[in-house]
C-alpha positions as protocol buffer text, in pm:
chain_id: "A"
residue {
  index: 1
  type: UNK
  ca { x: 1319 y: 115 z: -1569 }
}
residue {
  index: 2
  type: UNK
  ca { x: 1268 y: 224 z: -1226 }
}
residue {
  index: 3
  type: UNK
  ca { x: 944 y: 86 z: -1074 }
}
residue {
  index: 4
  type: UNK
  ca { x: 761 y: 179 z: -756 }
}
residue {
  index: 5
  type: UNK
  ca { x: 455 y: 56 z: -601 }
}
residue {
  index: 6
  type: UNK
  ca { x: 211 y: 285 z: -383 }
}
residue {
  index: 7
  type: UNK
  ca { x: -37 y: 117 z: -174 }
}
residue {
  index: 8
  type: UNK
  ca { x: -322 y: 390 z: -91 }
}
residue {
  index: 9
  type: UNK
  ca { x: -454 y: 340 z: 270 }
}
residue {
  index: 10
  type: UNK
  ca { x: -744 y: 574 z: 410 }
}
residue {
  index: 11
  type: UNK
  ca { x: -848 y: 509 z: 761 }
}
residue {
  index: 12
  type: UNK
  ca { x: -1185 y: 721 z: 728 }
}
residue {
  index: 13
  type: UNK
  ca { x: -1377 y: 484 z: 513 }
}
residue {
  index: 14
  type: UNK
  ca { x: -1748 y: 528 z: 543 }
}
residue {
  index: 15
  type: UNK
  ca { x: -1824 y: 166 z: 479 }
}
residue {
  index: 16
  type: UNK
  ca { x: -1541 y: 7 z: 705 }
}
residue {
  index: 17
  type: UNK
  ca { x: -1352 y: 286 z: 915 }
}
residue {
  index: 18
  type: UNK
  ca { x: -1002 y: 171 z: 974 }
}
residue {
  index: 19
  type: UNK
  ca { x: -984 y: -110 z: 743 }
}
residue {
  index: 20
  type: UNK
  ca { x: -627 y: -94 z: 664 }
}
residue {
  index: 21
  type: UNK
  ca { x: -556 y: -175 z: 1033 }
}
residue {
  index: 22
  type: UNK
  ca { x: -801 y: -493 z: 1021 }
}
residue {
  index: 23
  type: UNK
  ca { x: -624 y: -788 z: 1165 }
}
residue {
  index: 24
  type: UNK
  ca { x: -648 y: -1095 z: 977 }
}
residue {
  index: 25
  type: UNK
  ca { x: -591 y: -1423 z: 1130 }
}
residue {
  index: 26
  type: UNK
  ca { x: -347 y: -1659 z: 921 }
}
residue {
  index: 27
  type: UNK
  ca { x: -356 y: -2017 z: 872 }
}
residue {
  index: 28
  type: UNK
  ca { x: -61 y: -2064 z: 1139 }
}
residue {
  index: 29
  type: UNK
  ca { x: -271 y: -1849 z: 1398 }
}
residue {
  index: 30
  type: UNK
  ca { x: -63 y: -1561 z: 1347 }
}
residue {
  index: 31
  type: UNK
  ca { x: -237 y: -1214 z: 1286 }
}
residue {
  index: 32
  type: UNK
  ca { x: -119 y: -953 z: 1076 }
}
residue {
  index: 33
  type: UNK
  ca { x: -320 y: -624 z: 943 }
}
residue {
  index: 34
  type: UNK
  ca { x: -450 y: -569 z: 614 }
}
residue {
  index: 35
  type: UNK
  ca { x: -194 y: -337 z: 514 }
}
residue {
  index: 36
  type: UNK
  ca { x: 78 y: -521 z: 623 }
}
residue {
  index: 37
  type: UNK
  ca { x: -21 y: -837 z: 425 }
}
residue {
  index: 38
  type: UNK
  ca { x: -72 y: -613 z: 111 }
}
residue {
  index: 39
  type: UNK
  ca { x: 282 y: -459 z: 141 }
}
residue {
  index: 40
  type: UNK
  ca { x: 422 y: -802 z: 204 }
}
residue {
  index: 41
  type: UNK
  ca { x: 269 y: -909 z: -139 }
}
residue {
  index: 42
  type: UNK
  ca { x: 407 y: -600 z: -307 }
}
residue {
  index: 43
  type: UNK
  ca { x: 761 y: -651 z: -174 }
}
residue {
  index: 44
  type: UNK
  ca { x: 752 y: -1020 z: -322 }
}
residue {
  index: 45
  type: UNK
  ca { x: 736 y: -909 z: -660 }
}
residue {
  index: 46
  type: UNK
  ca { x: 1036 y: -918 z: -857 }
}
residue {
  index: 47
  type: UNK
  ca { x: 1143 y: -592 z: -1050 }
}
residue {
  index: 48
  type: UNK
  ca { x: 1010 y: -352 z: -798 }
}
residue {
  index: 49
  type: UNK
  ca { x: 1253 y: -72 z: -682 }
}
residue {
  index: 50
  type: UNK
  ca { x: 1045 y: 69 z: -403 }
}
residue {
  index: 51
  type: UNK
  ca { x: 704 y: 13 z: -214 }
}
residue {
  index: 52
  type: UNK
  ca { x: 555 y: 290 z: -14 }
}
residue {
  index: 53
  type: UNK
  ca { x: 228 y: 322 z: 159 }
}
residue {
  index: 54
  type: UNK
  ca { x: 26 y: 647 z: 118 }
}
residue {
  index: 55
  type: UNK
  ca { x: -194 y: 785 z: 395 }
}
residue {
  index: 56
  type: UNK
  ca { x: -327 y: 1087 z: 564 }
}
residue {
  index: 57
  type: UNK
  ca { x: -374 y: 904 z: 905 }
}
residue {
  index: 58
  type: UNK
  ca { x: -122 y: 887 z: 1144 }
}
residue {
  index: 59
  type: UNK
  ca { x: -265 y: 569 z: 1291 }
}
residue {
  index: 60
  type: UNK
  ca { x: -185 y: 391 z: 982 }
}
residue {
  index: 61
  type: UNK
  ca { x: 162 y: 563 z: 951 }
}
residue {
  index: 62
  type: UNK
  ca { x: 247 y: 432 z: 1315 }
}
residue {
  index: 63
  type: UNK
  ca { x: 120 y: 88 z: 1225 }
}
residue {
  index: 64
  type: UNK
  ca { x: 339 y: 70 z: 888 }
}
residue {
  index: 65
  type: UNK
  ca { x: 641 y: 208 z: 1041 }
}
residue {
  index: 66
  type: UNK
  ca { x: 614 y: -49 z: 1321 }
}
residue {
  index: 67
  type: UNK
  ca { x: 663 y: -330 z: 1026 }
}
residue {
  index: 68
  type: UNK
  ca { x: 942 y: -131 z: 880 }
}
residue {
  index: 69
  type: UNK
  ca { x: 779 y: -9 z: 565 }
}
residue {
  index: 70
  type: UNK
  ca { x: 805 y: 346 z: 413 }
}
residue {
  index: 71
  type: UNK
  ca { x: 505 y: 618 z: 442 }
}
residue {
  index: 72
  type: UNK
  ca { x: 441 y: 894 z: 257 }
}
residue {
  index: 73
  type: UNK
  ca { x: 176 y: 1133 z: 432 }
}
residue {
  index: 74
  type: UNK
  ca { x: -96 y: 1293 z: 191 }
}
residue {
  index: 75
  type: UNK
  ca { x: -363 y: 1510 z: 208 }
}
residue {
  index: 76
  type: UNK
  ca { x: -699 y: 1401 z: 360 }
}
residue {
  index: 77
  type: UNK
  ca { x: -860 y: 1571 z: 51 }
}
residue {
  index: 78
  type: UNK
  ca { x: -781 y: 1294 z: -165 }
}
residue {
  index: 79
  type: UNK
  ca { x: -1123 y: 1146 z: -332 }
}
residue {
  index: 80
  type: UNK
  ca { x: -989 y: 780 z: -373 }
}
residue {
  index: 81
  type: UNK
  ca { x: -679 y: 584 z: -409 }
}
residue {
  index: 82
  type: UNK
  ca { x: -567 y: 716 z: -740 }
}
residue {
  index: 83
  type: UNK
  ca { x: -563 y: 1071 z: -627 }
}
residue {
  index: 84
  type: UNK
  ca { x: -360 y: 934 z: -310 }
}
residue {
  index: 85
  type: UNK
  ca { x: -101 y: 783 z: -510 }
}
residue {
  index: 86
  type: UNK
  ca { x: -87 y: 1092 z: -709 }
}
residue {
  index: 87
  type: UNK
  ca { x: -32 y: 1314 z: -438 }
}
residue {
  index: 88
  type: UNK
  ca { x: 229 y: 1074 z: -283 }
}
residue {
  index: 89
  type: UNK
  ca { x: 434 y: 1096 z: -592 }
}
residue {
  index: 90
  type: UNK
  ca { x: 406 y: 1480 z: -590 }
}
residue {
  index: 91
  type: UNK
  ca { x: 487 y: 1508 z: -213 }
}
residue {
  index: 92
  type: UNK
  ca { x: 778 y: 1274 z: -208 }
}
residue {
  index: 93
  type: UNK
  ca { x: 905 y: 1368 z: -564 }
}
residue {
  index: 94
  type: UNK
  ca { x: 916 y: 1032 z: -670 }
}
residue {
  index: 95
  type: UNK
  ca { x: 1124 y: 971 z: -982 }
}
residue {
  index: 96
  type: UNK
  ca { x: 987 y: 657 z: -1129 }
}
residue {
  index: 97
  type: UNK
  ca { x: 935 y: 517 z: -1475 }
}
residue {
  index: 98
  type: UNK
  ca { x: 635 y: 320 z: -1352 }
}
residue {
  index: 99
  type: UNK
  ca { x: 415 y: 374 z: -1058 }
}
residue {
  index: 100
  type: UNK
  ca { x: 169 y: 91 z: -970 }
}
residue {
  index: 101
  type: UNK
  ca { x: -143 y: 166 z: -761 }
}
residue {
  index: 102
  type: UNK
  ca { x: -169 y: -155 z: -543 }
}
residue {
  index: 103
  type: UNK
  ca { x: -492 y: -155 z: -345 }
}
residue {
  index: 104
  type: UNK
  ca { x: -429 y: -190 z: 12 }
}
residue {
  index: 105
  type: UNK
  ca { x: -712 y: -453 z: 59 }
}
residue {
  index: 106
  type: UNK
  ca { x: -598 y: -674 z: -189 }
}
residue {
  index: 107
  type: UNK
  ca { x: -334 y: -904 z: -9 }
}
residue {
  index: 108
  type: UNK
  ca { x: -412 y: -1206 z: -209 }
}
residue {
  index: 109
  type: UNK
  ca { x: -282 y: -1057 z: -526 }
}
residue {
  index: 110
  type: UNK
  ca { x: -17 y: -1283 z: -654 }
}
residue {
  index: 111
  type: UNK
  ca { x: 317 y: -1139 z: -718 }
}
residue {
  index: 112
  type: UNK
  ca { x: 318 y: -1270 z: -1059 }
}
residue {
  index: 113
  type: UNK
  ca { x: 32 y: -1057 z: -1145 }
}
residue {
  index: 114
  type: UNK
  ca { x: 212 y: -762 z: -1039 }
}
residue {
  index: 115
  type: UNK
  ca { x: 504 y: -872 z: -1235 }
}
residue {
  index: 116
  type: UNK
  ca { x: 299 y: -924 z: -1551 }
}
residue {
  index: 117
  type: UNK
  ca { x: 162 y: -618 z: -1491 }
}
residue {
  index: 118
  type: UNK
  ca { x: 513 y: -452 z: -1496 }
}
residue {
  index: 119
  type: UNK
  ca { x: 626 y: -650 z: -1795 }
}
């Protein structure tokens, strides 16, 4: 079974504009963006064939490319993360048996949770 994770990331939030690019300081003092931490969490899960960030914003696209992840550009008309994932699937013509919508502001999601979800 082919499994992909799509992480929707929107810059134009009304409550917290630019949230995916917010920098978090880690215990050892280094800083990483919220979207990078969420991506790294997704990549730790076993049984995942691909991980993408779906966004409509070039600032997020640039930041995601800088840490080596794949981006699927989506419409700015997507009303929520689920619509953004669906738009990304269509635009990239993703062929997967299972698509997981992993929220980009959940970097503390344990990889075992993702693995259990897949199972």
